[in-house]
Coordinates of C-alpha atoms in Angstrom, one line a residue:
M1 CA 72.8 95.8 82.5
S2 CA 71.2 98.8 84.3
D3 CA 69.7 96.3 86.8
E4 CA 73.3 95.6 88.1
L5 CA 73.9 99.3 89.0
I6 CA 74.3 100.3 92.6
P7 CA 73.3 103.8 93.6
F8 CA 76.2 106.1 94.5
F9 CA 75.3 109.7 93.7
T10 CA 71.9 109.6 92.0
Y11 CA 71.5 113.3 91.9
R12 CA 74.2 113.3 89.1
D13 CA 73.1 109.8 87.9
L14 CA 76.2 108.2 89.3
Y15 CA 76.3 104.5 90.1
L16 CA 78.7 101.7 91.1
K17 CA 79.0 98.5 89.1
Q18 CA 80.6 95.3 90.2
L19 CA 83.5 94.1 88.1
N20 CA 83.7 90.3 87.5
K21 CA 87.0 88.4 87.1
I22 CA 87.4 85.1 85.4
D23 CA 90.5 82.9 85.8
I24 CA 91.2 80.9 82.6
V25 CA 93.8 78.2 82.4
V26 CA 94.8 76.5 79.2
N27 CA 96.6 73.2 79.8
L28 CA 99.2 72.4 77.1
P29 CA 99.8 68.8 76.0
K30 CA 103.3 67.4 76.7
L31 CA 103.7 66.0 73.1
R32 CA 104.6 68.6 70.6
Q33 CA 105.8 68.5 67.0
L34 CA 109.4 69.2 66.6
G35 CA 110.2 72.8 65.5
Q36 CA 106.7 74.0 66.1
S37 CA 105.5 76.4 68.8
V38 CA 102.4 78.4 69.7
S39 CA 102.3 81.9 71.2
N40 CA 100.2 83.1 74.1
W41 CA 98.7 85.7 71.7
E42 CA 97.5 83.0 69.4
I43 CA 95.8 81.1 72.3
R44 CA 94.3 84.4 73.5
E45 CA 92.8 85.1 70.1
R46 CA 91.4 81.6 69.8
L47 CA 89.6 82.1 73.1
K48 CA 88.3 85.5 72.1
K49 CA 86.7 84.0 69.0
M50 CA 84.7 81.7 71.3
L51 CA 83.2 84.6 73.2
N52 CA 81.1 86.0 70.4
N53 CA 82.4 89.6 70.6
I54 CA 81.6 90.1 74.3
E55 CA 83.0 93.4 75.6
L56 CA 86.1 92.6 77.7
L57 CA 87.6 95.2 80.0
E58 CA 90.8 93.2 80.4
F59 CA 92.2 90.0 78.9
K60 CA 95.8 89.5 79.9
V61 CA 98.3 86.7 80.5
Q62 CA 98.8 86.0 84.2
D63 CA 101.4 83.2 83.9
S64 CA 102.9 81.1 81.2
N65 CA 105.1 77.9 81.3
L66 CA 105.6 74.7 79.4
E67 CA 102.6 73.0 81.1
Q68 CA 99.9 75.7 81.0
V69 CA 99.0 79.4 80.2
S70 CA 96.9 81.4 82.7
F71 CA 94.8 84.3 81.7
E72 CA 92.9 86.9 83.7
L73 CA 89.7 88.2 82.2
V74 CA 87.7 91.2 83.6
I75 CA 84.2 92.1 82.5
N76 CA 81.5 94.3 84.0
S77 CA 78.4 92.1 83.4
A78 CA 77.5 89.2 85.7
A79 CA 75.4 87.6 83.0
D80 CA 78.3 87.7 80.5
C81 CA 80.5 86.2 83.2
R82 CA 78.3 83.2 83.6
Y83 CA 78.1 82.8 79.9
I84 CA 81.9 82.9 79.4
I85 CA 82.4 80.3 82.1
K86 CA 79.8 78.1 80.5
Q87 CA 81.4 78.5 77.1
L88 CA 85.0 78.0 78.0
D89 CA 85.1 75.6 81.0
G90 CA 86.0 72.2 79.8
V91 CA 86.3 73.1 76.1
S92 CA 89.2 71.8 74.0
F93 CA 90.7 73.0 70.7
R94 CA 93.6 72.1 68.5
A95 CA 96.6 74.4 67.8
V96 CA 99.5 74.2 65.4
G97 CA 102.5 72.6 67.0
F98 CA 100.6 70.2 69.3
T99 CA 99.6 66.6 68.5
E100 CA 96.9 66.7 71.2
P101 CA 94.1 69.2 71.9
L102 CA 94.5 72.0 74.4
I103 CA 92.1 71.8 77.3
V104 CA 90.6 75.0 78.9
S105 CA 89.3 75.5 82.4
A106 CA 87.4 78.7 83.4
T107 CA 86.4 79.6 87.0
M108 CA 85.1 82.7 88.8
G109 CA 88.0 84.7 90.2
K110 CA 88.3 87.3 92.9
M111 CA 89.1 91.0 92.2
E112 CA 92.2 92.2 93.9
F113 CA 91.2 94.6 96.7
P114 CA 92.4 95.4 100.2
T115 CA 90.8 93.3 102.9
R116 CA 90.2 93.8 106.6
V117 CA 93.3 91.7 107.4
D118 CA 95.4 94.0 105.1
W119 CA 94.6 97.3 106.8
D120 CA 94.4 95.9 110.4
T121 CA 97.8 94.3 109.9
Y122 CA 99.3 97.4 108.3
F123 CA 98.3 99.8 111.1
A124 CA 99.1 97.3 113.9
E125 CA 102.6 96.6 112.6
N126 CA 103.6 100.1 111.6
P127 CA 105.5 101.8 114.4
A128 CA 104.9 105.3 112.9
M129 CA 101.2 105.0 113.4
D130 CA 99.3 105.5 116.7
E131 CA 95.8 104.0 116.4
R132 CA 94.6 106.3 119.2
N133 CA 94.8 109.2 116.8
A134 CA 92.5 109.9 113.9
G135 CA 94.1 109.4 110.5
E136 CA 96.7 107.0 112.0
R137 CA 94.2 104.1 112.1
P138 CA 92.0 102.5 109.5
D139 CA 89.4 105.3 109.1
T140 CA 90.3 107.0 105.8
V141 CA 89.4 105.9 102.3
Y142 CA 91.4 107.0 99.3
I143 CA 89.6 107.3 95.9
G144 CA 91.5 108.3 92.7
G145 CA 90.6 108.7 89.1
L146 CA 87.3 110.6 89.6
P147 CA 86.1 112.8 86.7
F148 CA 85.5 116.4 87.7
E149 CA 82.6 116.8 85.3
W150 CA 80.6 114.0 86.9
F151 CA 80.6 115.6 90.3
K152 CA 79.6 119.2 89.6
S153 CA 76.7 120.1 91.8
P154 CA 74.6 123.3 91.9
I155 CA 73.6 122.4 95.5
H156 CA 77.1 122.3 96.9
K157 CA 79.7 124.8 95.6
A158 CA 82.6 122.8 97.1
Y159 CA 83.4 119.3 95.9
E160 CA 84.2 118.4 99.6
E161 CA 80.6 119.1 100.6
T162 CA 79.4 116.8 97.8
F163 CA 81.6 114.0 98.9
E164 CA 80.6 114.4 102.5
Q165 CA 76.9 114.0 101.4
I166 CA 77.7 110.9 99.3
F167 CA 79.8 109.1 101.9
S168 CA 77.5 109.9 104.8
E169 CA 75.5 107.0 103.5
Y170 CA 78.1 104.7 105.0
G171 CA 78.5 106.5 108.3
Q172 CA 79.5 109.8 109.9
V173 CA 82.1 111.6 107.9
L174 CA 84.7 113.6 109.9
C175 CA 86.8 115.1 107.1
V176 CA 87.1 115.3 103.3
D177 CA 90.1 116.5 101.5
I178 CA 90.5 116.9 97.7
P179 CA 94.1 118.0 96.9
Q180 CA 93.1 119.2 93.4
C181 CA 90.8 121.8 94.9
D182 CA 93.6 123.5 96.7
P183 CA 95.6 125.7 94.3
L184 CA 98.6 125.8 96.7
R185 CA 98.8 122.0 97.2
K186 CA 101.1 121.5 94.2
Q187 CA 103.7 123.8 95.9
M188 CA 103.7 121.6 99.1
D189 CA 106.0 118.6 99.7
D190 CA 104.9 115.3 98.5
E191 CA 104.6 113.8 102.0
I192 CA 101.9 116.3 103.0
S193 CA 100.3 117.3 99.7
G194 CA 98.3 114.1 99.3
I195 CA 98.7 114.2 95.5
R196 CA 99.0 110.7 94.0
L197 CA 97.9 111.3 90.5
S198 CA 100.8 111.7 88.1
S199 CA 99.7 115.2 86.9
W200 CA 96.9 117.6 87.5
S201 CA 95.8 121.2 87.0
F202 CA 92.5 122.2 88.6
G203 CA 90.1 123.4 85.9
Q204 CA 92.0 121.6 83.1
D205 CA 92.7 118.1 84.2
L206 CA 89.8 115.7 83.9
F207 CA 90.3 113.7 87.1
F208 CA 90.8 114.2 90.8
E209 CA 91.3 112.2 94.0
A210 CA 89.7 112.4 97.4
Y211 CA 90.4 111.4 101.0
V212 CA 87.3 110.6 103.1
Q213 CA 87.7 110.1 106.8
F214 CA 85.1 108.5 109.0
K215 CA 84.4 108.8 112.6
D216 CA 84.2 105.1 113.4
Y217 CA 85.7 101.9 112.1
K218 CA 82.3 100.4 111.1
A219 CA 81.6 103.3 108.7
F220 CA 85.1 102.9 107.1
V221 CA 84.5 99.2 106.6
N222 CA 81.1 99.9 105.1
A223 CA 82.7 102.3 102.5
M224 CA 85.5 99.9 101.6
T225 CA 83.1 97.1 101.2
A226 CA 80.8 99.1 99.0
L227 CA 83.6 100.2 96.7
S228 CA 85.3 96.9 96.6
G229 CA 85.9 95.8 93.0
K230 CA 83.7 98.4 91.5
V231 CA 83.7 100.8 88.5
L232 CA 82.0 104.2 88.5
V233 CA 79.1 104.5 86.0
Q234 CA 77.3 107.6 84.8
K235 CA 73.9 106.9 83.5
T236 CA 72.9 109.1 80.5
P237 CA 69.9 108.8 78.2
G238 CA 70.4 105.8 76.0
S239 CA 74.0 104.9 77.3
L240 CA 76.2 104.2 80.2
R241 CA 79.6 105.8 80.7
E242 CA 82.1 104.0 82.8
T243 CA 85.5 104.8 84.4
K244 CA 87.8 102.8 86.5
I245 CA 88.6 104.2 90.0
K246 CA 91.4 103.5 92.3
V247 CA 90.2 102.7 95.9
D248 CA 92.5 101.9 98.8
F249 CA 92.9 102.6 102.5
D250 CA 95.1 105.6 103.3
K251 CA 98.5 104.5 104.4
T252 CA 100.0 108.0 104.7
A253 CA 98.1 109.4 107.7
H254 CA 97.0 112.2 105.3
L255 CA 94.1 113.4 107.5
S256 CA 96.0 113.0 110.8
Y257 CA 96.3 116.0 113.1
R258 CA 100.0 116.2 112.4
K259 CA 99.6 116.3 108.6
I260 CA 96.7 118.8 108.7
K261 CA 98.7 121.2 110.8
Q262 CA 101.7 120.9 108.6
R263 CA 99.6 121.8 105.6
E264 CA 98.1 124.8 107.5
V265 CA 101.6 126.1 108.3
K266 CA 102.8 125.5 104.8
R267 CA 99.7 127.2 103.3
A268 CA 100.2 130.2 105.6
Y269 CA 103.9 130.4 104.7
L270 CA 103.0 130.3 101.0
D271 CA 100.4 133.0 101.4
Y272 CA 102.9 135.1 103.2
E273 CA 105.6 134.6 100.5
N274 CA 103.1 135.3 97.7
A275 CA 102.0 138.5 99.5
K276 CA 105.5 139.8 99.4
K277 CA 105.7 139.4 95.6
P278 CA 105.0 142.5 93.5
P279 CA 101.3 142.5 92.7
S280 CA 100.0 142.7 89.1
I281 CA 97.6 145.5 88.0
Q282 CA 94.6 143.3 88.4
E283 CA 95.7 142.3 91.9
V284 CA 96.3 145.9 92.9
S285 CA 92.8 146.9 91.8
S286 CA 91.2 143.9 93.6
S287 CA 93.2 144.2 96.8
N288 CA 92.3 147.8 97.8
A289 CA 89.3 146.5 99.7
E290 CA 91.4 143.9 101.5
K291 CA 94.3 146.1 102.8
E292 CA 92.9 146.1 106.3
E293 CA 93.0 142.3 106.4
T294 CA 96.6 142.1 105.1
P295 CA 98.4 142.9 108.5
K296 CA 96.3 140.4 110.3
S297 CA 97.1 137.7 107.7
E298 CA 100.8 138.5 107.9
E299 CA 100.8 138.4 111.6
L300 CA 98.9 135.1 111.6
A301 CA 101.3 133.6 109.1
K302 CA 104.3 134.8 111.2
Q303 CA 102.7 133.2 114.3
L304 CA 102.2 129.9 112.6
I305 CA 105.7 129.9 111.2
R306 CA 107.1 130.6 114.7
A307 CA 104.9 127.9 116.1
E308 CA 106.2 125.4 113.6
K309 CA 109.8 126.4 114.4
R310 CA 109.1 125.9 118.1
R311 CA 107.6 122.5 117.4
K312 CA 110.6 121.4 115.3
N313 CA 113.0 122.7 117.9
A314 CA 111.1 120.8 120.6
Q315 CA 111.1 117.7 118.5
K316 CA 114.9 118.0 117.9
A317 CA 115.5 118.6 121.6
A318 CA 113.4 115.5 122.5
Q319 CA 115.3 113.5 119.9
K320 CA 118.6 114.7 121.2
K321 CA 117.7 113.8 124.8
Y322 CA 116.5 110.4 123.6
E323 CA 119.8 109.8 121.8
Q324 CA 121.8 110.8 124.9
L325 CA 119.8 108.5 127.1
L326 CA 120.2 105.7 124.5
R327 CA 124.0 106.3 124.4
K328 CA 124.2 106.2 128.2
K329 CA 122.3 102.9 128.3
L330 CA 124.5 101.5 125.6
K331 CA 127.7 102.6 127.4
A332 CA 126.5 101.0 130.6
K333 CA 125.7 97.8 128.8
L334 CA 129.1 97.9 127.0
T335 CA 131.0 98.5 130.3
Q336 CA 129.2 95.6 132.0
R337 CA 129.9 93.3 129.0
L338 CA 133.6 94.3 129.1
H339 CA 133.9 93.5 132.8
S340 CA 132.1 90.2 132.3
T341 CA 134.4 89.4 129.4
Q342 CA 137.5 90.3 131.4
R343 CA 136.4 88.1 134.3
E344 CA 135.8 85.2 131.9
R345 CA 139.3 85.7 130.4
E346 CA 141.0 85.8 133.8
T347 CA 139.2 82.6 134.9
G348 CA 140.1 80.9 131.6
A349 CA 143.7 82.0 131.9
K350 CA 144.0 80.6 135.4
A351 CA 142.5 77.3 134.3
L352 CA 144.9 77.2 131.3
L353 CA 147.9 77.8 133.6
Q354 CA 146.8 75.1 135.9
Y355 CA 146.3 72.7 133.0
I356 CA 149.8 73.6 131.6
A357 CA 151.4 73.1 135.1
T358 CA 149.7 69.7 135.4
L359 CA 151.0 68.7 132.0
H360 CA 154.5 69.9 132.9
R361 CA 154.5 67.9 136.2
E362 CA 153.3 64.8 134.4
R363 CA 156.0 65.2 131.7
L364 CA 158.7 65.6 134.4
R365 CA 157.5 62.5 136.2
K366 CA 157.5 60.5 133.0
E367 CA 161.1 61.7 132.2
K368 CA 162.2 60.8 135.8
L369 CA 160.7 57.3 135.6
S370 CA 162.2 56.7 132.2
S371 CA 165.7 57.4 133.6
M372 CA 165.4 55.1 136.7
G373 CA 166.7 51.6 137.1
A374 CA 164.7 48.6 138.2
S375 CA 165.5 49.0 141.9
E376 CA 164.7 52.7 141.8
L377 CA 161.4 52.0 140.0
A378 CA 160.5 49.4 142.6
S379 CA 161.3 51.9 145.3
E380 CA 159.3 54.6 143.6
Y381 CA 156.4 52.1 143.2
V382 CA 156.5 51.3 146.9
K383 CA 156.5 55.0 147.8
E384 CA 153.5 55.8 145.5
R385 CA 151.5 52.8 146.9
G386 CA 152.5 53.5 150.6
L387 CA 154.1 50.1 151.0
P388 CA 156.9 49.4 153.5
D389 CA 160.4 49.3 152.0
E390 CA 163.3 46.9 152.7
E391 CA 164.9 49.0 155.5
S392 CA 161.7 49.4 157.4
M393 CA 161.1 45.7 157.2
K394 CA 164.5 45.0 158.6
E395 CA 163.9 47.5 161.4
K396 CA 160.6 45.9 162.3
L397 CA 162.3 42.4 162.5
L398 CA 165.1 43.7 164.7
R399 CA 162.5 45.3 167.0
R400 CA 160.6 42.0 167.3
Q401 CA 163.7 40.0 168.1
E402 CA 164.8 42.6 170.7
L403 CA 161.3 42.4 172.3
K404 CA 161.6 38.6 172.5
L405 CA 165.0 38.7 174.1
R406 CA 163.8 41.1 176.7
S407 CA 160.8 39.1 177.5
R408 CA 163.1 36.0 178.2
V409 CA 165.3 37.9 180.6

């Protein structure tokens, strides 16, 4: 198994090892005996017996329904992975409650791990991130669940220096932050502390977490690829010690300029507040040599606090100005919309009145026609069509006769 180890920090005999995932599906027959059932646990135990006591890191139910049961199996040996697939794929076995055998299929699975699409999409679609700024783009790797004991180095006193050396193999490292190495970090707000482990106490807790920021995108991708689906292994004489680690791309902008400055201000404030507390006997004896530095530290803390207040005030003023501008634009749009609505209503009202007047005239005309006699209707018809009436016809005849008489004379 040692031939599967990938060097990580060989000075402390630390290596990475690829995890292997197998997807197992047990197809259940449709015909069952009445009153009989089989549990997922029973099926799982039957499968485990077929594996000849191979060490399994995980073996859990992924999905279960009336047609099939899906399992997810994780092991740390590629050779065992090939053996398990060969042993289980296509095998069938009988179980109580089924009249037909259960058929098993086993295939190589893929470990769940962030991909390039995941982090590119996250930063591109997150309006709170500006990819022009370090820490607000895909450049920081988060690693959690690291044992303190495994990373002690007599060469580098600080764990950050050790991590910078380790991860420089993937590219130039800009910054490393280990929250558990900062005794004031647990007094900071969650949004800037960077603490994601449930509990910790430096010097007592066994595990810590680290943020590693790279200068360029390629180095970040190299590190994520190298850590994808791996466990951390410590090689000791005659044995291997393994621990699972949590690896992800940083989604909190932990090493952005903004968050770093917020931590600096908070740290200065905490130092200032702690300095005002009554010192203990040990602190008094050890602080005599540092009295000259205290005024400078206090002044620096006050300056940082004032700078932070100015920044917040400027931010509030900018936000207020933006809100005023937004309200002004909304008011203008609302006024324009009201005018447009009023014009539409006036036009609609005029059209409605014209329509009502037309209907009224038509109704009056029909009422008038219904009350007329035959002669009146004929006369009305003649008028509407522009035809000559009886009187005009008589008048025309008289004029013609008169013209004839005059012509004879």
